[in-house]
Amino acid sequence: MKEKKTTKQIIVEKAIDLFSVKGYSGTSMEDIAGAVGIRKASLYSHHSGKEEIFTTIFDQIVEEYMTFLGELTRDDGSASAADKLRTIFREYAHFNRSNVGMKFWDRFYYFPPEPLKDYIYDKTGRTGEFMEERLRAIFERGVKEKEFVCKDIPNTATAFYYLL
């Protein structure tokens, strides 16, 4: 049996579509309320404003991404470091190509709304640090097992991260 979506969930879904098409500045609370099929005043009983709706969306996308990264970069040593890195590269590319949330994130990372710029960059920076830390551990294992010859693991992990 399919669960009925809450109004708050519907607001987020419609807002993602609107922000993606019209941008942050081009989307009004009236647009969101109209897309949901409620009055603008009712929208405020669920969210304090457009900024809160946006940050709710962004936080959900970041949470999904961090869960994905955590699972993807979990390294139990069952595969060689090189095979693990190949898997990460392939799965990461697929996730980014096929995920609507990542397209949303890219748009607003490169063209952030001014009031949310620091918020977006801060969250993005933390995800990058997490990914680099996980990659560094895989590179270190590869060096330790003599699979790689590497003199500067932090920079190598960072380079790999940016290749992704």
Short mmCIF file of N, CA and C in Angstrom, two decimals:
data_model
loop_
_atom_site.label_atom_id
_atom_site.label_comp_id
_atom_site.label_asym_id
_atom_site.label_seq_id
_atom_site.Cartn_x
_atom_site.Cartn_y
_atom_site.Cartn_z
N MET A 1 0.83 -1.18 0.00
CA MET A 1 0.00 0.00 0.00
C MET A 1 0.88 1.25 0.00
N LYS A 2 0.59 2.16 -0.87
CA LYS A 2 1.38 3.37 -1.03
C LYS A 2 1.01 4.38 0.06
N GLU A 3 2.07 4.95 0.70
CA GLU A 3 1.83 5.95 1.73
C GLU A 3 1.41 7.26 1.11
N LYS A 4 0.47 7.92 1.76
CA LYS A 4 0.02 9.23 1.29
C LYS A 4 1.05 10.29 1.69
N LYS A 5 1.39 11.11 0.75
CA LYS A 5 2.39 12.15 1.01
C LYS A 5 1.76 13.27 1.84
N THR A 6 2.58 13.81 2.71
CA THR A 6 2.13 14.95 3.51
C THR A 6 2.21 16.21 2.66
N THR A 7 1.52 17.22 3.09
CA THR A 7 1.56 18.51 2.38
C THR A 7 2.99 19.03 2.36
N LYS A 8 3.70 18.84 3.46
CA LYS A 8 5.09 19.31 3.54
C LYS A 8 5.96 18.61 2.48
N GLN A 9 5.75 17.30 2.27
CA GLN A 9 6.50 16.57 1.25
C GLN A 9 6.15 17.07 -0.15
N ILE A 10 4.88 17.33 -0.37
CA ILE A 10 4.43 17.82 -1.68
C ILE A 10 5.02 19.20 -1.94
N ILE A 11 5.06 20.03 -0.92
CA ILE A 11 5.65 21.37 -1.06
C ILE A 11 7.11 21.24 -1.52
N VAL A 12 7.85 20.36 -0.88
CA VAL A 12 9.27 20.17 -1.23
C VAL A 12 9.39 19.68 -2.67
N GLU A 13 8.60 18.69 -3.06
CA GLU A 13 8.66 18.16 -4.43
C GLU A 13 8.35 19.23 -5.47
N LYS A 14 7.31 20.00 -5.24
CA LYS A 14 6.94 21.05 -6.20
C LYS A 14 7.99 22.17 -6.23
N ALA A 15 8.53 22.48 -5.06
CA ALA A 15 9.54 23.54 -4.98
C ALA A 15 10.82 23.14 -5.71
N ILE A 16 11.21 21.86 -5.61
CA ILE A 16 12.39 21.39 -6.36
C ILE A 16 12.19 21.66 -7.84
N ASP A 17 11.03 21.29 -8.35
CA ASP A 17 10.74 21.52 -9.78
C ASP A 17 10.80 23.00 -10.13
N LEU A 18 10.16 23.81 -9.31
CA LEU A 18 10.13 25.25 -9.59
C LEU A 18 11.52 25.88 -9.50
N PHE A 19 12.26 25.58 -8.43
CA PHE A 19 13.60 26.13 -8.30
C PHE A 19 14.49 25.68 -9.46
N SER A 20 14.32 24.43 -9.88
CA SER A 20 15.14 23.90 -10.97
C SER A 20 14.86 24.61 -12.29
N VAL A 21 13.61 24.96 -12.52
CA VAL A 21 13.22 25.60 -13.78
C VAL A 21 13.37 27.11 -13.73
N LYS A 22 12.89 27.72 -12.64
CA LYS A 22 12.83 29.18 -12.57
C LYS A 22 13.96 29.81 -11.77
N GLY A 23 14.75 28.97 -11.08
CA GLY A 23 15.78 29.51 -10.22
C GLY A 23 15.21 29.94 -8.89
N TYR A 24 16.09 30.31 -7.99
CA TYR A 24 15.66 30.73 -6.65
C TYR A 24 14.93 32.06 -6.73
N SER A 25 15.55 33.04 -7.37
CA SER A 25 14.94 34.38 -7.43
C SER A 25 13.65 34.39 -8.23
N GLY A 26 13.57 33.55 -9.23
CA GLY A 26 12.39 33.52 -10.09
C GLY A 26 11.22 32.75 -9.52
N THR A 27 11.43 32.07 -8.41
CA THR A 27 10.37 31.30 -7.78
C THR A 27 9.83 32.07 -6.58
N SER A 28 8.54 32.26 -6.57
CA SER A 28 7.91 32.96 -5.44
C SER A 28 7.14 31.98 -4.57
N MET A 29 6.81 32.42 -3.38
CA MET A 29 5.98 31.61 -2.50
C MET A 29 4.61 31.37 -3.16
N GLU A 30 4.13 32.34 -3.90
CA GLU A 30 2.86 32.17 -4.63
C GLU A 30 2.98 31.06 -5.66
N ASP A 31 4.10 31.01 -6.37
CA ASP A 31 4.34 29.93 -7.35
C ASP A 31 4.28 28.56 -6.67
N ILE A 32 4.95 28.46 -5.54
CA ILE A 32 4.99 27.18 -4.83
C ILE A 32 3.60 26.80 -4.34
N ALA A 33 2.91 27.75 -3.72
CA ALA A 33 1.55 27.48 -3.23
C ALA A 33 0.64 27.04 -4.38
N GLY A 34 0.74 27.73 -5.50
CA GLY A 34 -0.08 27.38 -6.67
C GLY A 34 0.22 25.98 -7.19
N ALA A 35 1.49 25.62 -7.22
CA ALA A 35 1.88 24.30 -7.70
C ALA A 35 1.37 23.19 -6.76
N VAL A 36 1.32 23.51 -5.48
CA VAL A 36 0.86 22.54 -4.49
C VAL A 36 -0.67 22.48 -4.46
N GLY A 37 -1.30 23.61 -4.84
CA GLY A 37 -2.76 23.67 -4.80
C GLY A 37 -3.29 24.14 -3.45
N ILE A 38 -2.49 24.98 -2.79
CA ILE A 38 -2.92 25.55 -1.52
C ILE A 38 -2.77 27.07 -1.59
N ARG A 39 -3.35 27.74 -0.61
CA ARG A 39 -3.19 29.20 -0.55
C ARG A 39 -1.81 29.55 0.00
N LYS A 40 -1.32 30.70 -0.38
CA LYS A 40 0.00 31.15 0.08
C LYS A 40 0.04 31.18 1.60
N ALA A 41 -1.02 31.63 2.24
CA ALA A 41 -1.06 31.69 3.70
C ALA A 41 -0.89 30.29 4.31
N SER A 42 -1.46 29.29 3.67
CA SER A 42 -1.34 27.91 4.16
C SER A 42 0.09 27.42 4.05
N LEU A 43 0.79 27.89 3.04
CA LEU A 43 2.18 27.50 2.84
C LEU A 43 3.03 27.90 4.06
N TYR A 44 2.71 29.07 4.62
CA TYR A 44 3.46 29.56 5.77
C TYR A 44 3.19 28.76 7.04
N SER A 45 2.17 27.95 7.06
CA SER A 45 1.95 27.09 8.23
C SER A 45 2.89 25.88 8.19
N HIS A 46 3.50 25.64 7.04
CA HIS A 46 4.43 24.52 6.88
C HIS A 46 5.89 24.97 6.85
N HIS A 47 6.15 26.15 6.32
CA HIS A 47 7.51 26.69 6.19
C HIS A 47 7.48 28.19 6.46
N SER A 48 8.54 28.67 7.06
CA SER A 48 8.59 30.10 7.40
C SER A 48 8.81 30.98 6.17
N GLY A 49 9.31 30.40 5.09
CA GLY A 49 9.55 31.19 3.89
C GLY A 49 10.29 30.39 2.84
N LYS A 50 10.60 31.06 1.75
CA LYS A 50 11.26 30.42 0.62
C LYS A 50 12.65 29.90 1.00
N GLU A 51 13.37 30.65 1.81
CA GLU A 51 14.70 30.22 2.22
C GLU A 51 14.64 28.90 2.99
N GLU A 52 13.67 28.76 3.87
CA GLU A 52 13.53 27.51 4.63
C GLU A 52 13.17 26.35 3.70
N ILE A 53 12.32 26.59 2.74
CA ILE A 53 11.98 25.53 1.78
C ILE A 53 13.23 25.10 1.03
N PHE A 54 13.99 26.08 0.56
CA PHE A 54 15.22 25.78 -0.17
C PHE A 54 16.20 24.99 0.68
N THR A 55 16.43 25.43 1.92
CA THR A 55 17.40 24.74 2.77
C THR A 55 16.92 23.34 3.14
N THR A 56 15.61 23.16 3.26
CA THR A 56 15.07 21.82 3.51
C THR A 56 15.40 20.91 2.34
N ILE A 57 15.20 21.41 1.13
CA ILE A 57 15.52 20.64 -0.08
C ILE A 57 17.01 20.34 -0.12
N PHE A 58 17.81 21.37 0.07
CA PHE A 58 19.27 21.21 -0.01
C PHE A 58 19.76 20.22 1.04
N ASP A 59 19.24 20.32 2.26
CA ASP A 59 19.64 19.41 3.33
C ASP A 59 19.28 17.97 2.99
N GLN A 60 18.12 17.74 2.41
CA GLN A 60 17.72 16.39 2.01
C GLN A 60 18.67 15.84 0.94
N ILE A 61 19.02 16.67 -0.01
CA ILE A 61 19.93 16.24 -1.08
C ILE A 61 21.30 15.91 -0.50
N VAL A 62 21.80 16.76 0.39
CA VAL A 62 23.11 16.52 1.01
C VAL A 62 23.07 15.25 1.85
N GLU A 63 22.00 15.04 2.58
CA GLU A 63 21.88 13.83 3.41
C GLU A 63 21.88 12.57 2.53
N GLU A 64 21.14 12.59 1.44
CA GLU A 64 21.12 11.45 0.52
C GLU A 64 22.51 11.22 -0.07
N TYR A 65 23.18 12.29 -0.44
CA TYR A 65 24.51 12.22 -1.00
C TYR A 65 25.51 11.64 0.00
N MET A 66 25.45 12.10 1.24
CA MET A 66 26.38 11.62 2.26
C MET A 66 26.14 10.14 2.57
N THR A 67 24.89 9.72 2.56
CA THR A 67 24.59 8.30 2.74
C THR A 67 25.19 7.50 1.60
N PHE A 68 24.99 7.99 0.38
CA PHE A 68 25.57 7.33 -0.80
C PHE A 68 27.09 7.26 -0.68
N LEU A 69 27.73 8.38 -0.34
CA LEU A 69 29.20 8.40 -0.22
C LEU A 69 29.69 7.44 0.85
N GLY A 70 29.01 7.43 1.98
CA GLY A 70 29.40 6.54 3.06
C GLY A 70 29.38 5.09 2.64
N GLU A 71 28.32 4.70 1.95
CA GLU A 71 28.22 3.32 1.48
C GLU A 71 29.23 3.03 0.38
N LEU A 72 29.36 3.97 -0.55
CA LEU A 72 30.26 3.78 -1.69
C LEU A 72 31.71 3.65 -1.26
N THR A 73 32.13 4.43 -0.29
CA THR A 73 33.54 4.48 0.09
C THR A 73 33.86 3.58 1.29
N ARG A 74 32.87 2.83 1.78
CA ARG A 74 33.14 1.88 2.85
C ARG A 74 34.15 0.87 2.31
N ASP A 75 35.25 0.71 3.03
CA ASP A 75 36.33 -0.13 2.52
C ASP A 75 36.61 -1.25 3.50
N ASP A 76 36.13 -2.43 3.17
CA ASP A 76 36.36 -3.59 4.03
C ASP A 76 37.59 -4.38 3.61
N GLY A 77 38.29 -3.91 2.60
CA GLY A 77 39.52 -4.56 2.15
C GLY A 77 39.29 -5.79 1.29
N SER A 78 38.05 -6.09 0.94
CA SER A 78 37.77 -7.29 0.13
C SER A 78 38.19 -7.13 -1.33
N ALA A 79 38.30 -5.90 -1.78
CA ALA A 79 38.76 -5.62 -3.14
C ALA A 79 40.09 -4.89 -3.05
N SER A 80 40.87 -4.99 -4.09
CA SER A 80 42.12 -4.23 -4.10
C SER A 80 41.78 -2.74 -4.06
N ALA A 81 42.73 -1.93 -3.62
CA ALA A 81 42.50 -0.49 -3.57
C ALA A 81 42.18 0.06 -4.96
N ALA A 82 42.90 -0.43 -5.97
CA ALA A 82 42.65 0.03 -7.35
C ALA A 82 41.24 -0.34 -7.80
N ASP A 83 40.81 -1.57 -7.50
CA ASP A 83 39.45 -1.98 -7.87
C ASP A 83 38.41 -1.16 -7.11
N LYS A 84 38.68 -0.88 -5.86
CA LYS A 84 37.76 -0.07 -5.06
C LYS A 84 37.65 1.33 -5.66
N LEU A 85 38.77 1.91 -6.04
CA LEU A 85 38.75 3.26 -6.63
C LEU A 85 38.02 3.25 -7.98
N ARG A 86 38.20 2.20 -8.78
CA ARG A 86 37.47 2.09 -10.05
C ARG A 86 35.97 2.02 -9.80
N THR A 87 35.58 1.23 -8.81
CA THR A 87 34.16 1.13 -8.47
C THR A 87 33.62 2.47 -8.02
N ILE A 88 34.36 3.16 -7.18
CA ILE A 88 33.94 4.49 -6.72
C ILE A 88 33.76 5.42 -7.91
N PHE A 89 34.73 5.43 -8.80
CA PHE A 89 34.66 6.33 -9.95
C PHE A 89 33.41 6.03 -10.79
N ARG A 90 33.19 4.76 -11.10
CA ARG A 90 32.05 4.36 -11.94
C ARG A 90 30.71 4.69 -11.26
N GLU A 91 30.57 4.30 -10.00
CA GLU A 91 29.30 4.50 -9.29
C GLU A 91 29.03 5.98 -9.01
N TYR A 92 30.10 6.71 -8.72
CA TYR A 92 29.96 8.15 -8.46
C TYR A 92 29.48 8.87 -9.73
N ALA A 93 30.08 8.52 -10.85
CA ALA A 93 29.68 9.14 -12.12
C ALA A 93 28.23 8.81 -12.44
N HIS A 94 27.85 7.57 -12.25
CA HIS A 94 26.46 7.16 -12.51
C HIS A 94 25.49 7.91 -11.59
N PHE A 95 25.81 7.98 -10.33
CA PHE A 95 24.95 8.67 -9.36
C PHE A 95 24.75 10.13 -9.76
N ASN A 96 25.82 10.78 -10.15
CA ASN A 96 25.74 12.20 -10.49
C ASN A 96 24.99 12.44 -11.80
N ARG A 97 25.11 11.51 -12.74
CA ARG A 97 24.39 11.67 -14.02
C ARG A 97 22.91 11.40 -13.87
N SER A 98 22.53 10.49 -12.99
CA SER A 98 21.15 10.02 -12.94
C SER A 98 20.34 10.60 -11.79
N ASN A 99 20.91 11.45 -10.98
CA ASN A 99 20.24 11.93 -9.79
C ASN A 99 19.80 13.39 -9.95
N VAL A 100 18.50 13.61 -9.85
CA VAL A 100 17.94 14.96 -9.99
C VAL A 100 18.47 15.89 -8.91
N GLY A 101 18.65 15.35 -7.72
CA GLY A 101 19.16 16.16 -6.63
C GLY A 101 20.55 16.70 -6.91
N MET A 102 21.38 15.91 -7.59
CA MET A 102 22.73 16.38 -7.90
C MET A 102 22.70 17.48 -8.96
N LYS A 103 21.76 17.40 -9.87
CA LYS A 103 21.61 18.48 -10.86
C LYS A 103 21.18 19.77 -10.17
N PHE A 104 20.27 19.62 -9.21
CA PHE A 104 19.82 20.76 -8.41
C PHE A 104 21.01 21.38 -7.68
N TRP A 105 21.78 20.52 -7.00
CA TRP A 105 22.94 20.98 -6.24
C TRP A 105 23.93 21.70 -7.15
N ASP A 106 24.26 21.11 -8.29
CA ASP A 106 25.19 21.74 -9.23
C ASP A 106 24.72 23.13 -9.64
N ARG A 107 23.46 23.23 -9.98
CA ARG A 107 22.94 24.52 -10.42
C ARG A 107 23.15 25.58 -9.34
N PHE A 108 22.80 25.23 -8.11
CA PHE A 108 22.86 26.24 -7.07
C PHE A 108 24.24 26.37 -6.43
N TYR A 109 25.13 25.45 -6.69
CA TYR A 109 26.52 25.62 -6.27
C TYR A 109 27.19 26.63 -7.20
N TYR A 110 26.98 26.49 -8.49
CA TYR A 110 27.63 27.38 -9.46
C TYR A 110 26.94 28.73 -9.60
N PHE A 111 25.66 28.76 -9.30
CA PHE A 111 24.89 30.00 -9.37
C PHE A 111 24.06 30.13 -8.10
N PRO A 112 24.72 30.36 -6.97
CA PRO A 112 23.99 30.37 -5.70
C PRO A 112 23.18 31.65 -5.50
N PRO A 113 22.01 31.52 -4.88
CA PRO A 113 21.29 32.72 -4.48
C PRO A 113 22.13 33.42 -3.41
N GLU A 114 22.29 34.71 -3.53
CA GLU A 114 23.17 35.46 -2.63
C GLU A 114 22.90 35.19 -1.15
N PRO A 115 21.65 35.18 -0.70
CA PRO A 115 21.45 34.96 0.74
C PRO A 115 21.82 33.54 1.22
N LEU A 116 21.98 32.61 0.29
CA LEU A 116 22.26 31.22 0.66
C LEU A 116 23.65 30.76 0.23
N LYS A 117 24.42 31.66 -0.32
CA LYS A 117 25.74 31.31 -0.87
C LYS A 117 26.65 30.66 0.17
N ASP A 118 26.82 31.28 1.32
CA ASP A 118 27.70 30.73 2.35
C ASP A 118 27.19 29.39 2.86
N TYR A 119 25.89 29.28 3.01
CA TYR A 119 25.27 28.04 3.47
C TYR A 119 25.58 26.90 2.49
N ILE A 120 25.39 27.15 1.20
CA ILE A 120 25.63 26.14 0.16
C ILE A 120 27.11 25.77 0.12
N TYR A 121 27.98 26.75 0.16
CA TYR A 121 29.42 26.48 0.08
C TYR A 121 29.92 25.75 1.33
N ASP A 122 29.37 26.08 2.48
CA ASP A 122 29.77 25.41 3.72
C ASP A 122 29.39 23.93 3.67
N LYS A 123 28.14 23.64 3.32
CA LYS A 123 27.67 22.25 3.24
C LYS A 123 28.47 21.48 2.19
N THR A 124 28.71 22.10 1.05
CA THR A 124 29.45 21.45 -0.02
C THR A 124 30.88 21.16 0.41
N GLY A 125 31.49 22.11 1.10
CA GLY A 125 32.86 21.92 1.59
C GLY A 125 32.97 20.75 2.55
N ARG A 126 31.97 20.59 3.41
CA ARG A 126 31.99 19.47 4.37
C ARG A 126 31.87 18.13 3.66
N THR A 127 31.07 18.08 2.61
CA THR A 127 30.95 16.80 1.88
C THR A 127 32.26 16.48 1.17
N GLY A 128 32.91 17.50 0.65
CA GLY A 128 34.20 17.31 -0.02
C GLY A 128 35.26 16.80 0.94
N GLU A 129 35.28 17.35 2.14
CA GLU A 129 36.25 16.91 3.15
C GLU A 129 36.01 15.44 3.52
N PHE A 130 34.75 15.06 3.67
CA PHE A 130 34.40 13.68 3.99
C PHE A 130 34.89 12.74 2.88
N MET A 131 34.61 13.11 1.64
CA MET A 131 35.00 12.26 0.51
C MET A 131 36.52 12.14 0.42
N GLU A 132 37.22 13.24 0.58
CA GLU A 132 38.68 13.21 0.52
C GLU A 132 39.26 12.34 1.63
N GLU A 133 38.68 12.41 2.82
CA GLU A 133 39.15 11.59 3.94
C GLU A 133 38.97 10.10 3.63
N ARG A 134 37.84 9.74 3.07
CA ARG A 134 37.57 8.34 2.74
C ARG A 134 38.50 7.85 1.62
N LEU A 135 38.71 8.69 0.62
CA LEU A 135 39.60 8.33 -0.49
C LEU A 135 41.04 8.19 -0.01
N ARG A 136 41.44 9.10 0.87
CA ARG A 136 42.81 9.06 1.41
C ARG A 136 43.06 7.72 2.10
N ALA A 137 42.08 7.22 2.84
CA ALA A 137 42.24 5.94 3.53
C ALA A 137 42.42 4.79 2.53
N ILE A 138 41.71 4.85 1.42
CA ILE A 138 41.85 3.80 0.39
C ILE A 138 43.23 3.89 -0.26
N PHE A 139 43.68 5.10 -0.56
CA PHE A 139 45.02 5.27 -1.13
C PHE A 139 46.08 4.78 -0.15
N GLU A 140 45.91 5.11 1.13
CA GLU A 140 46.88 4.67 2.13
C GLU A 140 46.96 3.15 2.19
N ARG A 141 45.82 2.50 2.12
CA ARG A 141 45.81 1.03 2.11
C ARG A 141 46.54 0.51 0.87
N GLY A 142 46.29 1.13 -0.29
CA GLY A 142 46.96 0.72 -1.52
C GLY A 142 48.47 0.88 -1.44
N VAL A 143 48.93 1.94 -0.80
CA VAL A 143 50.38 2.15 -0.63
C VAL A 143 50.94 1.12 0.36
N LYS A 144 50.23 0.92 1.45
CA LYS A 144 50.67 -0.03 2.47
C LYS A 144 50.79 -1.44 1.90
N GLU A 145 49.86 -1.81 1.02
CA GLU A 145 49.88 -3.13 0.40
C GLU A 145 50.74 -3.17 -0.86
N LYS A 146 51.48 -2.08 -1.09
CA LYS A 146 52.41 -1.96 -2.22
C LYS A 146 51.71 -2.06 -3.59
N GLU A 147 50.47 -1.69 -3.59
CA GLU A 147 49.71 -1.65 -4.84
C GLU A 147 49.99 -0.34 -5.58
N PHE A 148 50.22 0.72 -4.81
CA PHE A 148 50.53 2.03 -5.36
C PHE A 148 51.86 2.51 -4.82
N VAL A 149 52.52 3.32 -5.62
CA VAL A 149 53.67 4.06 -5.15
C VAL A 149 53.23 5.52 -5.17
N CYS A 150 53.21 6.09 -4.01
CA CYS A 150 52.63 7.43 -3.89
C CYS A 150 53.39 8.19 -2.81
N LYS A 151 53.84 9.39 -3.14
CA LYS A 151 54.60 10.17 -2.19
C LYS A 151 53.75 11.16 -1.41
N ASP A 152 52.61 11.54 -1.96
CA ASP A 152 51.79 12.57 -1.32
C ASP A 152 50.32 12.14 -1.35
N ILE A 153 49.95 11.30 -0.42
CA ILE A 153 48.60 10.74 -0.41
C ILE A 153 47.51 11.81 -0.31
N PRO A 154 47.65 12.81 0.58
CA PRO A 154 46.57 13.81 0.64
C PRO A 154 46.31 14.49 -0.70
N ASN A 155 47.37 14.84 -1.42
CA ASN A 155 47.17 15.49 -2.72
C ASN A 155 46.65 14.52 -3.77
N THR A 156 47.07 13.26 -3.68
CA THR A 156 46.58 12.25 -4.62
C THR A 156 45.10 12.02 -4.40
N ALA A 157 44.68 11.90 -3.13
CA ALA A 157 43.26 11.71 -2.82
C ALA A 157 42.45 12.92 -3.29
N THR A 158 42.98 14.10 -3.08
CA THR A 158 42.30 15.31 -3.53
C THR A 158 42.20 15.34 -5.05
N ALA A 159 43.26 14.97 -5.72
CA ALA A 159 43.25 14.94 -7.19
C ALA A 159 42.21 13.95 -7.70
N PHE A 160 42.14 12.78 -7.08
CA PHE A 160 41.16 11.78 -7.48
C PHE A 160 39.75 12.31 -7.27
N TYR A 161 39.54 12.95 -6.13
CA TYR A 161 38.23 13.54 -5.82
C TYR A 161 37.82 14.54 -6.90
N TYR A 162 38.74 15.39 -7.31
CA TYR A 162 38.41 16.37 -8.34
C TYR A 162 38.25 15.75 -9.72
N LEU A 163 38.90 14.64 -9.98
CA LEU A 163 38.65 13.91 -11.22
C LEU A 163 37.22 13.40 -11.29
N LEU A 164 36.70 13.01 -10.12
CA LEU A 164 35.31 12.55 -10.07
C LEU A 164 34.39 13.62 -10.57
#
